[in-house]
CSV table of N, CA, C and O in Angstrom, one decimal:
chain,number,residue,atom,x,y,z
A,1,UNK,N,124.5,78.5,30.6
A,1,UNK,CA,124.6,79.6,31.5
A,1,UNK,C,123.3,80.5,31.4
A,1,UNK,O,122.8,80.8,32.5
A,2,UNK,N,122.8,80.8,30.3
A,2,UNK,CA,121.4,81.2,30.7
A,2,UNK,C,120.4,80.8,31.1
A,2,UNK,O,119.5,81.5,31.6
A,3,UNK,N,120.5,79.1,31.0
A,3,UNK,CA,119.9,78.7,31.6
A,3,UNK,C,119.5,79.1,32.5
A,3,UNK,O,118.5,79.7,32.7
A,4,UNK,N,120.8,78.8,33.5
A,4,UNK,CA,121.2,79.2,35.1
A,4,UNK,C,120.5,80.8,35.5
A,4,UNK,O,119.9,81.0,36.5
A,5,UNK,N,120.8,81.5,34.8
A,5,UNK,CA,120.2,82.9,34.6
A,5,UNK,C,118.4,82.9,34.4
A,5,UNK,O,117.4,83.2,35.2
A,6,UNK,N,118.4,82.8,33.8
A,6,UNK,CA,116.4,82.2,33.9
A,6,UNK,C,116.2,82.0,35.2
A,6,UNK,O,115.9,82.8,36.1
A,7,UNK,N,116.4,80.5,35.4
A,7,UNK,CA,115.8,79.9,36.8
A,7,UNK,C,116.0,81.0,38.1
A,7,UNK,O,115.2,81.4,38.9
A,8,UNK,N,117.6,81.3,37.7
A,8,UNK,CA,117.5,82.5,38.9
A,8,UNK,C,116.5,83.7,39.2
A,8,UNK,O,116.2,84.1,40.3
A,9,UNK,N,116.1,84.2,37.6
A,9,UNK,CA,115.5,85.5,37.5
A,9,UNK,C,113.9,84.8,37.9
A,9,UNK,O,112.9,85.5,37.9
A,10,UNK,N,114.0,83.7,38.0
A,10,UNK,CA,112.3,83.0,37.8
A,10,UNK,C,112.2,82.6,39.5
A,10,UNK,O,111.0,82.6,39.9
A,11,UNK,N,113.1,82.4,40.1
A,11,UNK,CA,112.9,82.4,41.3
A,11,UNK,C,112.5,83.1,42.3
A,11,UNK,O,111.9,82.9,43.4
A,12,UNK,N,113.3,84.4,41.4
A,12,UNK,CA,113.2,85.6,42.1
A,12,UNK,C,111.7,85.8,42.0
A,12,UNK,O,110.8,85.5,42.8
A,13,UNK,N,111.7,86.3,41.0
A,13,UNK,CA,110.3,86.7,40.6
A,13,UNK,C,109.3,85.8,41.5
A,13,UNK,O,108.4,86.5,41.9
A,14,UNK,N,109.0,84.5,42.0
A,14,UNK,CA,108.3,83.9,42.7
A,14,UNK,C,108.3,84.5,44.5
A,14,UNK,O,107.3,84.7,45.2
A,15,UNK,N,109.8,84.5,44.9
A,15,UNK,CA,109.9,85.0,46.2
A,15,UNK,C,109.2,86.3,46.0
A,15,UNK,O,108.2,86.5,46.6
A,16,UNK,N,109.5,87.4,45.2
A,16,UNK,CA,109.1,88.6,45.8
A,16,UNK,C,107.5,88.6,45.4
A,16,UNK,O,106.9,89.3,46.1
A,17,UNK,N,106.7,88.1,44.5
A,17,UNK,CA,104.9,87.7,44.1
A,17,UNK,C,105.0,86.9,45.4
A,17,UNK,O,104.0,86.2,45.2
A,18,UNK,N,105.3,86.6,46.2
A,18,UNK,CA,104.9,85.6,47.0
A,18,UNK,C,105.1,86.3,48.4
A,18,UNK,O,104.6,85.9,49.5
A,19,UNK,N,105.9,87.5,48.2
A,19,UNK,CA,106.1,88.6,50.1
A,19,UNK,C,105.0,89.6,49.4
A,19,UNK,O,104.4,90.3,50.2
A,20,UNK,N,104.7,89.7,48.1
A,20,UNK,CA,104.0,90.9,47.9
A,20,UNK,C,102.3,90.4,48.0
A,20,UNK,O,101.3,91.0,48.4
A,21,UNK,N,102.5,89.2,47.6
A,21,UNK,CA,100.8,89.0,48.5
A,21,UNK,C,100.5,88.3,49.5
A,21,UNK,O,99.4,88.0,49.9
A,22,UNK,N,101.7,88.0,50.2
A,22,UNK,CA,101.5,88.2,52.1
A,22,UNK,C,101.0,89.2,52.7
A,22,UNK,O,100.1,89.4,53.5
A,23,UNK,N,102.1,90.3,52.0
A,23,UNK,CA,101.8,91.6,52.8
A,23,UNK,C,100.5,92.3,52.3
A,23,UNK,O,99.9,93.2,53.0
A,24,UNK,N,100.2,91.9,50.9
A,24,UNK,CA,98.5,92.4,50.6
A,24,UNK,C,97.5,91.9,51.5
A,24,UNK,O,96.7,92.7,52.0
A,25,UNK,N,97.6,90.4,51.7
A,25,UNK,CA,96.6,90.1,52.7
A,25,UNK,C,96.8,90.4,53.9
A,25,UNK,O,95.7,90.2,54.5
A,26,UNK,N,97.6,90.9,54.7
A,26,UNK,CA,98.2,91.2,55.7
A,26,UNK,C,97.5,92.6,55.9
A,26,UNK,O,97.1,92.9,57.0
A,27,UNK,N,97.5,93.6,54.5
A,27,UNK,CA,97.1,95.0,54.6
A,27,UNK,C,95.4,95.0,54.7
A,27,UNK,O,94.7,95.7,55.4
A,28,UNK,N,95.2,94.0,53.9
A,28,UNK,CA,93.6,93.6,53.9
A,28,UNK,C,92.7,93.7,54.9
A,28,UNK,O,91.9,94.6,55.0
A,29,UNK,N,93.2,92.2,56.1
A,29,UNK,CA,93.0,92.0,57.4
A,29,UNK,C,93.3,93.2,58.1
A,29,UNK,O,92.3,93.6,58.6
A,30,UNK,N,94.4,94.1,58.3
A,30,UNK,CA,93.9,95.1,59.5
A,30,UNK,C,93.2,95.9,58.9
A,30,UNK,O,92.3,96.2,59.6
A,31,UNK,N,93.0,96.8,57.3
A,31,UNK,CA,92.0,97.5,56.9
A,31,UNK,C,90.9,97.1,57.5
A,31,UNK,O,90.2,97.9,58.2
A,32,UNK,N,90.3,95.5,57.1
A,32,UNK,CA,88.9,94.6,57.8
A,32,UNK,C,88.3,95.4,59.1
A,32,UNK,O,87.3,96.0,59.4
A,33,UNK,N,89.9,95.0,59.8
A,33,UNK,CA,89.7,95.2,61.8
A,33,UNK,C,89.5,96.6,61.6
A,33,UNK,O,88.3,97.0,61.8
A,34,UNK,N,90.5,97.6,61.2
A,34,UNK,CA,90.2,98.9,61.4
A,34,UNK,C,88.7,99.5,60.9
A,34,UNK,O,88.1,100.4,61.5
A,35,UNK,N,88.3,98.9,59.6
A,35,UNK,CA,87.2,99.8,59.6
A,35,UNK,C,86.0,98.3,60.5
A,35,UNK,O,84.9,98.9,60.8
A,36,UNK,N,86.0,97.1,60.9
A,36,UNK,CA,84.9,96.9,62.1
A,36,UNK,C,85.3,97.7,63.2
A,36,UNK,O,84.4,98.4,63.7
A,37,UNK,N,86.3,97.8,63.5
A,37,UNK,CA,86.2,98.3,64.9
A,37,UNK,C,85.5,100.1,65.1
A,37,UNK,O,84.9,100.7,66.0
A,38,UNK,N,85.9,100.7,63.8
A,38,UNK,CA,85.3,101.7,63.2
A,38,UNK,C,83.7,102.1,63.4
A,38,UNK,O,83.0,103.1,63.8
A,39,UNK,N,83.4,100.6,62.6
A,39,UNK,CA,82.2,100.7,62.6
A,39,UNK,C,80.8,100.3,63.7
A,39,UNK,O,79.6,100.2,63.5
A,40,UNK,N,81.7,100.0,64.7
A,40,UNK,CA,81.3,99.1,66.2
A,40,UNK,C,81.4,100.4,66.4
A,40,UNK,O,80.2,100.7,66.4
A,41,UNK,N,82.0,101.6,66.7
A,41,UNK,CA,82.8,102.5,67.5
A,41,UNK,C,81.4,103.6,67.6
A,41,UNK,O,81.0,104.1,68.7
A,42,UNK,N,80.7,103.6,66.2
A,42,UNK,CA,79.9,104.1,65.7
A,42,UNK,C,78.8,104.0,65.5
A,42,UNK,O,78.4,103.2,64.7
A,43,UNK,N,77.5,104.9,66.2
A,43,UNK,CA,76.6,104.6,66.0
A,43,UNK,C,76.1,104.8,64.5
A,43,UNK,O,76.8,105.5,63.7
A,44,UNK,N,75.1,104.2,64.0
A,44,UNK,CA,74.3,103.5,63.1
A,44,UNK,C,74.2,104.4,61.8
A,44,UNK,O,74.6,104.3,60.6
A,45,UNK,N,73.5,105.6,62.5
A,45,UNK,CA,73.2,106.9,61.6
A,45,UNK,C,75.6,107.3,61.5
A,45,UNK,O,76.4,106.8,60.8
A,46,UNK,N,75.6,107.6,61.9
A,46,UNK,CA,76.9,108.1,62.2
A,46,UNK,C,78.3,107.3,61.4
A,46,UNK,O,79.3,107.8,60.9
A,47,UNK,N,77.8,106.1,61.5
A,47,UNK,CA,78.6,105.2,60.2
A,47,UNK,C,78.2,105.8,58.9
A,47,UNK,O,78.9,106.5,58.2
A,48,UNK,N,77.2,105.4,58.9
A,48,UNK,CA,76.6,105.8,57.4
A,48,UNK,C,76.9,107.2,56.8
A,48,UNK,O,77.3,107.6,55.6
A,49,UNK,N,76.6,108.2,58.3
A,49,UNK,CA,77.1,109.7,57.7
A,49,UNK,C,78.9,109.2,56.8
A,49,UNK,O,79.2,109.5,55.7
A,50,UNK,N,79.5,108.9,57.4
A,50,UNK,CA,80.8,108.8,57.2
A,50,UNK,C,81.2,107.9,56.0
A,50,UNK,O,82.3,108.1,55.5
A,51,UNK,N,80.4,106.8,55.6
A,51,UNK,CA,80.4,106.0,54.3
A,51,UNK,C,80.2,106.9,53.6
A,51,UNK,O,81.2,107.2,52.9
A,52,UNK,N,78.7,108.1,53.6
A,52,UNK,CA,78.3,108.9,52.6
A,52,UNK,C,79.3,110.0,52.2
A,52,UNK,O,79.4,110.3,51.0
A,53,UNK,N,80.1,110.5,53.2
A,53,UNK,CA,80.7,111.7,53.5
A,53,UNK,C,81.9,111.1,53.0
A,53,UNK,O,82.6,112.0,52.3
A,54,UNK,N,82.4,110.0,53.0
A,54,UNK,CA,83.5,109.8,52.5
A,54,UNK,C,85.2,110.3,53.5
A,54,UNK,O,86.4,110.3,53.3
A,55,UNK,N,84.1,110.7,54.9
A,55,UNK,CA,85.4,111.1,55.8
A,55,UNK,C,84.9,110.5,57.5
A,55,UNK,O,83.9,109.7,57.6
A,56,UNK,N,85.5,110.8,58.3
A,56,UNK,CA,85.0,110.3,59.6
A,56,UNK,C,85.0,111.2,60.2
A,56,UNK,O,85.6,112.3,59.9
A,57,UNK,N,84.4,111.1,61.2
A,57,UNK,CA,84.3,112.1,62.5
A,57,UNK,C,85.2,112.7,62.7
A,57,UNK,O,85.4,113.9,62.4
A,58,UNK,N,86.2,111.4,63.5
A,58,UNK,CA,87.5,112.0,64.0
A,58,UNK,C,88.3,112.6,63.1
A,58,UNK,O,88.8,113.6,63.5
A,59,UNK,N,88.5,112.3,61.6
A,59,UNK,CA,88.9,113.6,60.7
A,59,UNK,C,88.5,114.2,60.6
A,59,UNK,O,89.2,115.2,60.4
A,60,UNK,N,87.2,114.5,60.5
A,60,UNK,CA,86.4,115.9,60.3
A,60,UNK,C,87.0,116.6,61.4
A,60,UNK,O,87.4,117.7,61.4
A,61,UNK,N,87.2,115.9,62.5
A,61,UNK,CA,87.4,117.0,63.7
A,61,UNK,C,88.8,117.5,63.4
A,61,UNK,O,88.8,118.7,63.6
A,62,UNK,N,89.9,117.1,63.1
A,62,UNK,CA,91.2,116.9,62.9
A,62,UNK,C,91.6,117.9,62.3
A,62,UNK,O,92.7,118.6,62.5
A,63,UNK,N,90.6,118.2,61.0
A,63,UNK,CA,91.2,118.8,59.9
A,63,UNK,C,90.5,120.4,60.3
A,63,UNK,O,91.1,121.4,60.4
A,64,UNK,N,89.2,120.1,60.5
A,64,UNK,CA,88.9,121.5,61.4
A,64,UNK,C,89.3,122.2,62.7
A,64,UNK,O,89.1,123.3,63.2
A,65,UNK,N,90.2,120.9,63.3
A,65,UNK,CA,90.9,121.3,64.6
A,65,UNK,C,89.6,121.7,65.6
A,65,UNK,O,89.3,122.8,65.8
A,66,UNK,N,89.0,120.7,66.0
A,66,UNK,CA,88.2,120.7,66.6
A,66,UNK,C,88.1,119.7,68.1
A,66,UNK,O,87.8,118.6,67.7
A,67,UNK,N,88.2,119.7,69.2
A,67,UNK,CA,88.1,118.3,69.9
A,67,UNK,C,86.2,118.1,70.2
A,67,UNK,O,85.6,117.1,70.5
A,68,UNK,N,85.5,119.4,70.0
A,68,UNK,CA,84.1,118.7,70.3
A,68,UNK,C,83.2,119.1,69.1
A,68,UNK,O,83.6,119.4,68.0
A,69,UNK,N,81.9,119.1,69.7
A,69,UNK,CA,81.0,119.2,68.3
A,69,UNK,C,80.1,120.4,68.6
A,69,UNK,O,78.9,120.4,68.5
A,70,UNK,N,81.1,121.5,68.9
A,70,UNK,CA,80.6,123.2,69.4
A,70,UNK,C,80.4,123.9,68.0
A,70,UNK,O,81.3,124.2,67.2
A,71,UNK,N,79.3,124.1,67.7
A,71,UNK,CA,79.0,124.6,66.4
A,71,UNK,C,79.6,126.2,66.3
A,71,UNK,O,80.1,126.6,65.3
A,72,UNK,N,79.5,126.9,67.3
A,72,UNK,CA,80.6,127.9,67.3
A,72,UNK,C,81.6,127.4,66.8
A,72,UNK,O,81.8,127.3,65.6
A,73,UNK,N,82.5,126.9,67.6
A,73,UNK,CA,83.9,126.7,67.3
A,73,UNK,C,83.9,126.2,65.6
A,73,UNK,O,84.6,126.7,64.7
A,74,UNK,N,82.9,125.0,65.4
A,74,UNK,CA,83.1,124.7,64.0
A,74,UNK,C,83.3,125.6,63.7
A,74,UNK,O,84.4,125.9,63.7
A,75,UNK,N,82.3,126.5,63.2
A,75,UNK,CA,81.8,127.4,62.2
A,75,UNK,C,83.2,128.5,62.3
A,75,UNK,O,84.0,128.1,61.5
A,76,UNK,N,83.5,129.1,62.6
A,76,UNK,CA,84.7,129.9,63.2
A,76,UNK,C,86.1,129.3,62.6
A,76,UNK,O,86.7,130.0,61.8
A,77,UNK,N,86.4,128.2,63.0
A,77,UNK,CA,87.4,127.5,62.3
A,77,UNK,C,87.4,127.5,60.5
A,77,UNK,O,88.1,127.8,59.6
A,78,UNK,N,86.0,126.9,60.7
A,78,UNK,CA,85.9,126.7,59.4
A,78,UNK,C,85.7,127.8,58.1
A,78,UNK,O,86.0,127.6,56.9
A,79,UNK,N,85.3,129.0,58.8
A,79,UNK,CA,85.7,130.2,58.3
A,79,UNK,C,87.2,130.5,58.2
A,79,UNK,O,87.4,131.1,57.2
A,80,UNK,N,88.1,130.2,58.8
A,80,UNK,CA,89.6,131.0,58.6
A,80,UNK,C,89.9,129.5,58.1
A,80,UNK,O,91.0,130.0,57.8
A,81,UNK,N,90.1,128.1,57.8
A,81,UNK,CA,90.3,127.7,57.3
A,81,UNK,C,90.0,127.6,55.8
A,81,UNK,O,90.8,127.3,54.9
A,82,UNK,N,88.6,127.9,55.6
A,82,UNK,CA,88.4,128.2,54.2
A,82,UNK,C,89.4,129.6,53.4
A,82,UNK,O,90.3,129.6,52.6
A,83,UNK,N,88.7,130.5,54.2
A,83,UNK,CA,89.7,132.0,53.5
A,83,UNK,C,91.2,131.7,53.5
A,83,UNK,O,91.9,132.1,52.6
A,84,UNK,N,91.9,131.0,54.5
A,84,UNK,CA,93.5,130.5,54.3
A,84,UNK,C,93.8,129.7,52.8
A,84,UNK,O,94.8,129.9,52.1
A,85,UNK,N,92.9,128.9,52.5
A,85,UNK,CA,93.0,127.8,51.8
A,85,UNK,C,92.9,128.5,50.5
A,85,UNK,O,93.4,127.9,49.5
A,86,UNK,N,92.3,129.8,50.4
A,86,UNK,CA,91.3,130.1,49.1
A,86,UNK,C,92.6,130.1,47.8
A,86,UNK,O,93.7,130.2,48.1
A,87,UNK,N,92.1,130.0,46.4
A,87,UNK,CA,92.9,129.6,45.7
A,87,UNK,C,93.9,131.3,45.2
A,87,UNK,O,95.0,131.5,44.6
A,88,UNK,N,92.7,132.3,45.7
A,88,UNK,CA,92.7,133.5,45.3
A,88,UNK,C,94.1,134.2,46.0
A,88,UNK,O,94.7,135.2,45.6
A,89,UNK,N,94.4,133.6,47.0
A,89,UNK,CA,95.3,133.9,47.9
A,89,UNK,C,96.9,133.1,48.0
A,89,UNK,O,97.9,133.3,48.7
A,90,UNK,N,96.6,132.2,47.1
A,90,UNK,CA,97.6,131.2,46.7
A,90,UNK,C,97.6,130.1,47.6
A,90,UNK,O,98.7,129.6,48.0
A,91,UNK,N,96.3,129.8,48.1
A,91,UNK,CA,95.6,128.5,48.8
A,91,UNK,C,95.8,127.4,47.8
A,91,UNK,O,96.2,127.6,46.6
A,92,UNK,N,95.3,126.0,48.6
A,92,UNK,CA,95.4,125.1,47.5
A,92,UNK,C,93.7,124.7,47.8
A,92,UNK,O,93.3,124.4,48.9
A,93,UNK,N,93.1,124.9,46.6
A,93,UNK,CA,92.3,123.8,46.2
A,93,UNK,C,91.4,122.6,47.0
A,93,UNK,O,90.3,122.6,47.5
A,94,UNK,N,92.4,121.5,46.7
A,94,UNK,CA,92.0,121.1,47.2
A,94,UNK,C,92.4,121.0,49.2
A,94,UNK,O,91.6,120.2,49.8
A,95,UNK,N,93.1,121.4,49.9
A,95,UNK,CA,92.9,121.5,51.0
A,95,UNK,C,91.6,122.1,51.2
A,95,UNK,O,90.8,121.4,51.7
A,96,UNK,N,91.2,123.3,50.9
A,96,UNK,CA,90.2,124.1,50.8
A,96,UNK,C,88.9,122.8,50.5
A,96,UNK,O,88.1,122.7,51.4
A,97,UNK,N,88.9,122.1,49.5
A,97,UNK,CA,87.7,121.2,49.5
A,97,UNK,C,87.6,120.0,50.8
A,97,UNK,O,86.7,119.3,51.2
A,98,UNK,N,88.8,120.1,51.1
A,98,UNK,CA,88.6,119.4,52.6
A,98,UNK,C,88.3,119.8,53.8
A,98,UNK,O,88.2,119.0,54.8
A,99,UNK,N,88.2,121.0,53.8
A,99,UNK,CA,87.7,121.9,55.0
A,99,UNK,C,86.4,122.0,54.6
A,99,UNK,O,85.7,122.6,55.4
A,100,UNK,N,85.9,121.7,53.6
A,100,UNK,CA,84.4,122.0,53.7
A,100,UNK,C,83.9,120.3,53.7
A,100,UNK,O,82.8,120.1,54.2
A,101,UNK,N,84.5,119.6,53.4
A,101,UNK,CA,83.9,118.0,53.2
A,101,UNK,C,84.0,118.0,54.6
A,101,UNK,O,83.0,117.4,55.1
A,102,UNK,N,85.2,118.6,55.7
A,102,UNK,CA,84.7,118.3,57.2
A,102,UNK,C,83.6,119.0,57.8
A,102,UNK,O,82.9,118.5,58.7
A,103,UNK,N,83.5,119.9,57.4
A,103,UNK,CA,82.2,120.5,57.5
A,103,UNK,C,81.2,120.1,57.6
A,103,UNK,O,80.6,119.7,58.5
A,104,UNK,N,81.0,120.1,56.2
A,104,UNK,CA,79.5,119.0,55.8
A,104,UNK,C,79.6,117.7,56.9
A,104,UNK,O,78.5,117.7,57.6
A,105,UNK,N,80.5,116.7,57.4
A,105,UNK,CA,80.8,115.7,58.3
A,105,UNK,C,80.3,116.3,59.2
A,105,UNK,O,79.4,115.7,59.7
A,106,UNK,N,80.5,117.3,59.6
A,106,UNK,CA,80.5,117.9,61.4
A,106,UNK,C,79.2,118.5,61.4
A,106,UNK,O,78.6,118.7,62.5
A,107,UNK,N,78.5,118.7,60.1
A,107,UNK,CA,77.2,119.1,60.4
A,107,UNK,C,76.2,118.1,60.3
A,107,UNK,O,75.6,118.0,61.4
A,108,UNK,N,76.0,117.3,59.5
A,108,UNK,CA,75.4,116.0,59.6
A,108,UNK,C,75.8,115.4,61.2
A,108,UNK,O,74.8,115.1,61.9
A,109,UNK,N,77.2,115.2,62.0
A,109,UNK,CA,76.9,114.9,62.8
A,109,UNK,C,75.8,115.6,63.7
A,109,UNK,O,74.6,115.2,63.8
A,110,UNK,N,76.2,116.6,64.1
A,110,UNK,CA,75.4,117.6,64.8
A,110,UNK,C,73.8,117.6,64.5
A,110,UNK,O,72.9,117.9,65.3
A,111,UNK,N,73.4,117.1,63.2
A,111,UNK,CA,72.1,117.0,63.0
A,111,UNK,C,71.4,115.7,63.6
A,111,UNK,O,70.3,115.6,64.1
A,112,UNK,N,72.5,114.6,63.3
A,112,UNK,CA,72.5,113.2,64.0
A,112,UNK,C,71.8,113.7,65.6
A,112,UNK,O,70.6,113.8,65.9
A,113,UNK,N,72.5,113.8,66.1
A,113,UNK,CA,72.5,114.2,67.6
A,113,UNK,C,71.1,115.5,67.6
A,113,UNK,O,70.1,115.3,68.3
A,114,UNK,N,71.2,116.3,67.0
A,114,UNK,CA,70.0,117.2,67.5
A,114,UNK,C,68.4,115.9,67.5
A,114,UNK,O,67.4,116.0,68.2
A,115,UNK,N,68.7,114.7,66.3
A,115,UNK,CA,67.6,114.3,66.0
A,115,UNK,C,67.4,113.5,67.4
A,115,UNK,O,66.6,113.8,68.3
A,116,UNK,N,68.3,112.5,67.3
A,116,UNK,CA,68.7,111.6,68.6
A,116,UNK,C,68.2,112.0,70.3
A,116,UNK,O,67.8,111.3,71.2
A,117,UNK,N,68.2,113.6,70.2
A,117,UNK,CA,68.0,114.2,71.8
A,117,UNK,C,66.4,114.3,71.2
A,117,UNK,O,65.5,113.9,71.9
A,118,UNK,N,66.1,114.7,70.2
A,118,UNK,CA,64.4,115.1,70.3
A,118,UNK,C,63.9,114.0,70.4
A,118,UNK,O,63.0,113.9,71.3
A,119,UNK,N,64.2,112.8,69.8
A,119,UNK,CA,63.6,111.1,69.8
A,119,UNK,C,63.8,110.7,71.3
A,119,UNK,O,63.1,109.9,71.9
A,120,UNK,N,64.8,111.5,71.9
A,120,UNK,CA,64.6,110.5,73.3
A,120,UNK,C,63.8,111.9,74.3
A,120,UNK,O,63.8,112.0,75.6
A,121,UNK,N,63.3,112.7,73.7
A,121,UNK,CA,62.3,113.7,74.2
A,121,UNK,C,61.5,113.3,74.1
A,121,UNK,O,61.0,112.9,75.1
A,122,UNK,N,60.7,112.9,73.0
A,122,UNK,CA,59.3,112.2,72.5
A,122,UNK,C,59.4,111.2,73.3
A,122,UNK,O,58.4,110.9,74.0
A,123,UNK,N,60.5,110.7,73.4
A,123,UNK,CA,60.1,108.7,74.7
A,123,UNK,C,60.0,109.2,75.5
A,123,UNK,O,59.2,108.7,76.2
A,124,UNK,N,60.8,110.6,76.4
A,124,UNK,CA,60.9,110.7,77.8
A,124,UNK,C,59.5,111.5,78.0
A,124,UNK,O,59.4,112.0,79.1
A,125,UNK,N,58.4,111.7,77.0
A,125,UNK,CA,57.3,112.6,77.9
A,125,UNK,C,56.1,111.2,77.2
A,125,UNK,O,54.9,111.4,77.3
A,126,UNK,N,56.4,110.4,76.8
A,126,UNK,CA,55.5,108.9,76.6
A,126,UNK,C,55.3,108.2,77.9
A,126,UNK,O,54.7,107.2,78.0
């Protein structure tokens, strides 16, 4: 009878190692698609900000509640989101370190683009 008990518990053990790395490779492949399509989506400088940054655009905008890249508005947001967050106030921490990591994102973008418009000033008076 324990035999019988073994085999069963050994079987098991194969079916579920065997749905648990389907579904690994499974999580793999759309991670793959999600960050190419990501990184197609993205210009060149703008990937890379977001490798470096460790966040993306579209969350940078998200978390600053932002839909464009109005340095007012950043900057504004990102003031009453920091002071909400502060720990002094019984903020957390780290939300508060995410409002400035979008930051830093949303400014790097913005610098992206200020560079981008002067480069295609230099070609447009060549």
């Amino acid at each position: 009878q324990a035999k019988y008990l073994a085999q069963i518990i050994l079987v098991g053990a194969q079916v579920v190692g065997r749905a648990f790395m389907r579904a690994l490779r499974q999580e793999l492949a759309a991670s793959r698609a999600a960050a190419d399509a990501r990184g197609h989506s993205e210009r060149p400088q703008s990937a890379a900000a977001s490798r470096i940054t460790g966040i993306s655009l579209q969350e940078a905008q998200q978390i600053l509640n932002v839909s464009s890249l109005n340095p007012e508005e950043i900057q504004k947001n990102y003031d009453h989101l920091f002071k909400v967050n502060d720990k002094a106030v019984g903020g957390s921490f780290y939300l508060q370190s995410k409002v400035v990591r979008a930051k830093e994102r949303l400014d790097e973008e913005l610098r992206i683009q200020a560079k981008d418009e002067k480069e295609k000033g230099w070609k447009a008076e060549t």
